[in-house]
Amino acid sequence: DVQLVESGGGLVQPGGSLKLSCAVSGFPFRRATISWIRQRPGKELEWVSTIRGNTDTTRYADSVEGRFTTFRDSTKDTLYLQLNDLRIEDTAMYYCAELMTGVIGGQGTQVTVS
């Protein structure tokens, strides 16, 4: 079974940084196309970024472009989302999702900027 497990969230002041992790199992990691999505309090799910399998081409939402970076470590089957220059409006539960299988990480990781 494909499984994704997020971690790395926390409480940070505005302008701070965090690095989120998404550990992937049950799927050829280099082929995985993985998106980060988030849900802010009282809001719908929002797409944040995508990294494509094999090519590692990345795309970002306008709201995070230039501040967030997604990259993978194939030695650890783990995808990362580096969050820099965090803003209060980045406060959200962050999830990773593998697009070929449609599997979303079940637990998410909470980022609170305050």
JSON list of C-alpha atoms in Angstrom, two decimals:
[
{"chain": "A", "resi": 1, "resn": "ASP", "atom": "CA", "xyz": [0.00, 0.00, 0.00]},
{"chain": "A", "resi": 2, "resn": "VAL", "atom": "CA", "xyz": [1.12, 3.52, -0.74]},
{"chain": "A", "resi": 3, "resn": "GLN", "atom": "CA", "xyz": [1.64, 5.53, 2.41]},
{"chain": "A", "resi": 4, "resn": "LEU", "atom": "CA", "xyz": [2.68, 9.13, 2.97]},
{"chain": "A", "resi": 5, "resn": "VAL", "atom": "CA", "xyz": [3.55, 10.47, 6.43]},
{"chain": "A", "resi": 6, "resn": "GLU", "atom": "CA", "xyz": [4.07, 14.17, 7.07]},
{"chain": "A", "resi": 7, "resn": "SER", "atom": "CA", "xyz": [6.18, 15.67, 9.83]},
{"chain": "A", "resi": 8, "resn": "GLY", "atom": "CA", "xyz": [8.19, 18.75, 10.73]},
{"chain": "A", "resi": 9, "resn": "GLY", "atom": "CA", "xyz": [5.54, 21.31, 11.55]},
{"chain": "A", "resi": 10, "resn": "GLY", "atom": "CA", "xyz": [5.63, 23.57, 14.57]},
{"chain": "A", "resi": 11, "resn": "LEU", "atom": "CA", "xyz": [5.22, 27.05, 15.99]},
{"chain": "A", "resi": 12, "resn": "VAL", "atom": "CA", "xyz": [7.37, 29.78, 14.45]},
{"chain": "A", "resi": 13, "resn": "GLN", "atom": "CA", "xyz": [7.45, 33.57, 14.46]},
{"chain": "A", "resi": 14, "resn": "PRO", "atom": "CA", "xyz": [6.74, 35.58, 11.32]},
{"chain": "A", "resi": 15, "resn": "GLY", "atom": "CA", "xyz": [9.82, 35.60, 9.12]},
{"chain": "A", "resi": 16, "resn": "GLY", "atom": "CA", "xyz": [10.95, 32.24, 10.45]},
{"chain": "A", "resi": 17, "resn": "SER", "atom": "CA", "xyz": [11.57, 28.95, 8.66]},
{"chain": "A", "resi": 18, "resn": "LEU", "atom": "CA", "xyz": [10.50, 25.33, 8.89]},
{"chain": "A", "resi": 19, "resn": "LYS", "atom": "CA", "xyz": [11.22, 22.21, 6.87]},
{"chain": "A", "resi": 20, "resn": "LEU", "atom": "CA", "xyz": [8.40, 19.76, 6.40]},
{"chain": "A", "resi": 21, "resn": "SER", "atom": "CA", "xyz": [8.96, 16.12, 5.49]},
{"chain": "A", "resi": 22, "resn": "CYS", "atom": "CA", "xyz": [6.82, 13.62, 3.61]},
{"chain": "A", "resi": 23, "resn": "ALA", "atom": "CA", "xyz": [8.02, 10.04, 3.94]},
{"chain": "A", "resi": 24, "resn": "VAL", "atom": "CA", "xyz": [6.79, 7.86, 1.07]},
{"chain": "A", "resi": 25, "resn": "SER", "atom": "CA", "xyz": [6.48, 4.08, 0.98]},
{"chain": "A", "resi": 26, "resn": "GLY", "atom": "CA", "xyz": [4.85, 1.52, -1.28]},
{"chain": "A", "resi": 27, "resn": "PHE", "atom": "CA", "xyz": [5.54, 3.43, -4.52]},
{"chain": "A", "resi": 28, "resn": "PRO", "atom": "CA", "xyz": [8.66, 3.94, -6.69]},
{"chain": "A", "resi": 29, "resn": "PHE", "atom": "CA", "xyz": [9.79, 7.20, -5.11]},
{"chain": "A", "resi": 30, "resn": "ARG", "atom": "CA", "xyz": [11.63, 8.67, -8.11]},
{"chain": "A", "resi": 31, "resn": "ARG", "atom": "CA", "xyz": [8.48, 8.27, -10.22]},
{"chain": "A", "resi": 32, "resn": "ALA", "atom": "CA", "xyz": [6.20, 9.85, -7.64]},
{"chain": "A", "resi": 33, "resn": "THR", "atom": "CA", "xyz": [4.59, 13.19, -8.48]},
{"chain": "A", "resi": 34, "resn": "ILE", "atom": "CA", "xyz": [3.87, 14.77, -5.14]},
{"chain": "A", "resi": 35, "resn": "SER", "atom": "CA", "xyz": [2.00, 17.88, -4.18]},
{"chain": "A", "resi": 36, "resn": "TRP", "atom": "CA", "xyz": [1.87, 19.76, -0.94]},
{"chain": "A", "resi": 37, "resn": "ILE", "atom": "CA", "xyz": [-1.55, 21.08, -0.05]},
{"chain": "A", "resi": 38, "resn": "ARG", "atom": "CA", "xyz": [-2.72, 22.96, 3.02]},
{"chain": "A", "resi": 39, "resn": "GLN", "atom": "CA", "xyz": [-5.87, 23.82, 4.85]},
{"chain": "A", "resi": 40, "resn": "ARG", "atom": "CA", "xyz": [-5.97, 27.10, 6.69]},
{"chain": "A", "resi": 41, "resn": "PRO", "atom": "CA", "xyz": [-8.42, 27.56, 9.56]},
{"chain": "A", "resi": 42, "resn": "GLY", "atom": "CA", "xyz": [-11.92, 27.88, 8.20]},
{"chain": "A", "resi": 43, "resn": "LYS", "atom": "CA", "xyz": [-10.73, 27.62, 4.58]},
{"chain": "A", "resi": 44, "resn": "GLU", "atom": "CA", "xyz": [-10.83, 24.97, 1.86]},
{"chain": "A", "resi": 45, "resn": "LEU", "atom": "CA", "xyz": [-7.86, 22.89, 0.83]},
{"chain": "A", "resi": 46, "resn": "GLU", "atom": "CA", "xyz": [-5.30, 24.93, -1.08]},
{"chain": "A", "resi": 47, "resn": "TRP", "atom": "CA", "xyz": [-2.64, 23.66, -3.45]},
{"chain": "A", "resi": 48, "resn": "VAL", "atom": "CA", "xyz": [0.86, 24.77, -2.47]},
{"chain": "A", "resi": 49, "resn": "SER", "atom": "CA", "xyz": [3.39, 23.02, -4.73]},
{"chain": "A", "resi": 50, "resn": "THR", "atom": "CA", "xyz": [4.07, 20.05, -6.97]},
{"chain": "A", "resi": 51, "resn": "ILE", "atom": "CA", "xyz": [7.22, 18.18, -7.89]},
{"chain": "A", "resi": 52, "resn": "ARG", "atom": "CA", "xyz": [6.94, 15.89, -10.88]},
{"chain": "A", "resi": 53, "resn": "GLY", "atom": "CA", "xyz": [8.29, 12.35, -10.93]},
{"chain": "A", "resi": 54, "resn": "ASN", "atom": "CA", "xyz": [11.48, 11.61, -12.87]},
{"chain": "A", "resi": 55, "resn": "THR", "atom": "CA", "xyz": [12.04, 15.22, -13.99]},
{"chain": "A", "resi": 56, "resn": "ASP", "atom": "CA", "xyz": [11.75, 16.94, -10.58]},
{"chain": "A", "resi": 57, "resn": "THR", "atom": "CA", "xyz": [10.10, 19.89, -12.29]},
{"chain": "A", "resi": 58, "resn": "THR", "atom": "CA", "xyz": [8.48, 22.07, -9.64]},
{"chain": "A", "resi": 59, "resn": "ARG", "atom": "CA", "xyz": [5.57, 24.48, -9.55]},
{"chain": "A", "resi": 60, "resn": "TYR", "atom": "CA", "xyz": [4.35, 26.73, -6.77]},
{"chain": "A", "resi": 61, "resn": "ALA", "atom": "CA", "xyz": [1.26, 28.68, -5.88]},
{"chain": "A", "resi": 62, "resn": "ASP", "atom": "CA", "xyz": [1.71, 32.42, -6.31]},
{"chain": "A", "resi": 63, "resn": "SER", "atom": "CA", "xyz": [1.23, 32.91, -2.58]},
{"chain": "A", "resi": 64, "resn": "VAL", "atom": "CA", "xyz": [4.37, 30.88, -1.76]},
{"chain": "A", "resi": 65, "resn": "GLU", "atom": "CA", "xyz": [6.52, 31.39, -4.87]},
{"chain": "A", "resi": 66, "resn": "GLY", "atom": "CA", "xyz": [10.01, 32.49, -3.86]},
{"chain": "A", "resi": 67, "resn": "ARG", "atom": "CA", "xyz": [9.50, 31.54, -0.21]},
{"chain": "A", "resi": 68, "resn": "PHE", "atom": "CA", "xyz": [8.83, 27.79, -0.32]},
{"chain": "A", "resi": 69, "resn": "THR", "atom": "CA", "xyz": [10.96, 25.13, -2.02]},
{"chain": "A", "resi": 70, "resn": "THR", "atom": "CA", "xyz": [10.10, 21.48, -2.55]},
{"chain": "A", "resi": 71, "resn": "PHE", "atom": "CA", "xyz": [12.75, 18.86, -3.20]},
{"chain": "A", "resi": 72, "resn": "ARG", "atom": "CA", "xyz": [13.29, 15.16, -2.73]},
{"chain": "A", "resi": 73, "resn": "ASP", "atom": "CA", "xyz": [15.96, 12.96, -1.17]},
{"chain": "A", "resi": 74, "resn": "SER", "atom": "CA", "xyz": [15.81, 9.68, -3.03]},
{"chain": "A", "resi": 75, "resn": "THR", "atom": "CA", "xyz": [18.19, 8.02, -0.56]},
{"chain": "A", "resi": 76, "resn": "LYS", "atom": "CA", "xyz": [15.52, 8.45, 2.10]},
{"chain": "A", "resi": 77, "resn": "ASP", "atom": "CA", "xyz": [12.34, 8.22, -0.02]},
{"chain": "A", "resi": 78, "resn": "THR", "atom": "CA", "xyz": [11.39, 11.54, 1.52]},
{"chain": "A", "resi": 79, "resn": "LEU", "atom": "CA", "xyz": [10.07, 14.74, 0.01]},
{"chain": "A", "resi": 80, "resn": "TYR", "atom": "CA", "xyz": [10.68, 18.05, 1.72]},
{"chain": "A", "resi": 81, "resn": "LEU", "atom": "CA", "xyz": [9.03, 21.45, 1.73]},
{"chain": "A", "resi": 82, "resn": "GLN", "atom": "CA", "xyz": [11.32, 24.21, 2.93]},
{"chain": "A", "resi": 83, "resn": "LEU", "atom": "CA", "xyz": [9.27, 27.13, 4.23]},
{"chain": "A", "resi": 84, "resn": "ASN", "atom": "CA", "xyz": [11.09, 30.45, 4.51]},
{"chain": "A", "resi": 85, "resn": "ASP", "atom": "CA", "xyz": [9.92, 33.96, 5.39]},
{"chain": "A", "resi": 86, "resn": "LEU", "atom": "CA", "xyz": [6.79, 32.53, 6.96]},
{"chain": "A", "resi": 87, "resn": "ARG", "atom": "CA", "xyz": [3.74, 34.73, 7.31]},
{"chain": "A", "resi": 88, "resn": "ILE", "atom": "CA", "xyz": [0.77, 34.53, 9.63]},
{"chain": "A", "resi": 89, "resn": "GLU", "atom": "CA", "xyz": [-1.38, 33.51, 6.68]},
{"chain": "A", "resi": 90, "resn": "ASP", "atom": "CA", "xyz": [0.79, 30.42, 6.17]},
{"chain": "A", "resi": 91, "resn": "THR", "atom": "CA", "xyz": [-0.72, 28.98, 9.33]},
{"chain": "A", "resi": 92, "resn": "ALA", "atom": "CA", "xyz": [-2.36, 25.74, 8.22]},
{"chain": "A", "resi": 93, "resn": "MET", "atom": "CA", "xyz": [-2.35, 21.98, 8.35]},
{"chain": "A", "resi": 94, "resn": "TYR", "atom": "CA", "xyz": [-0.04, 20.79, 5.60]},
{"chain": "A", "resi": 95, "resn": "TYR", "atom": "CA", "xyz": [-0.51, 17.51, 3.74]},
{"chain": "A", "resi": 96, "resn": "CYS", "atom": "CA", "xyz": [1.41, 15.75, 0.98]},
{"chain": "A", "resi": 97, "resn": "ALA", "atom": "CA", "xyz": [-0.34, 13.85, -1.79]},
{"chain": "A", "resi": 98, "resn": "GLU", "atom": "CA", "xyz": [0.92, 11.45, -4.47]},
{"chain": "A", "resi": 99, "resn": "LEU", "atom": "CA", "xyz": [-0.91, 12.40, -7.65]},
{"chain": "A", "resi": 100, "resn": "MET", "atom": "CA", "xyz": [-0.61, 9.16, -9.64]},
{"chain": "A", "resi": 101, "resn": "THR", "atom": "CA", "xyz": [-2.24, 7.09, -6.91]},
{"chain": "A", "resi": 102, "resn": "GLY", "atom": "CA", "xyz": [-4.39, 9.76, -5.32]},
{"chain": "A", "resi": 103, "resn": "VAL", "atom": "CA", "xyz": [-3.09, 8.93, -1.86]},
{"chain": "A", "resi": 104, "resn": "ILE", "atom": "CA", "xyz": [-2.97, 11.79, 0.65]},
{"chain": "A", "resi": 105, "resn": "GLY", "atom": "CA", "xyz": [-1.01, 11.69, 3.88]},
{"chain": "A", "resi": 106, "resn": "GLY", "atom": "CA", "xyz": [-3.49, 11.00, 6.60]},
{"chain": "A", "resi": 107, "resn": "GLN", "atom": "CA", "xyz": [-2.16, 12.93, 9.54]},
{"chain": "A", "resi": 108, "resn": "GLY", "atom": "CA", "xyz": [-0.82, 16.16, 8.13]},
{"chain": "A", "resi": 109, "resn": "THR", "atom": "CA", "xyz": [1.55, 18.43, 10.01]},
{"chain": "A", "resi": 110, "resn": "GLN", "atom": "CA", "xyz": [0.51, 21.68, 11.67]},
{"chain": "A", "resi": 111, "resn": "VAL", "atom": "CA", "xyz": [2.35, 24.90, 10.91]},
{"chain": "A", "resi": 112, "resn": "THR", "atom": "CA", "xyz": [1.51, 27.84, 13.14]},
{"chain": "A", "resi": 113, "resn": "VAL", "atom": "CA", "xyz": [3.00, 31.26, 12.48]},
{"chain": "A", "resi": 114, "resn": "SER", "atom": "CA", "xyz": [2.44, 33.62, 15.36]}
]
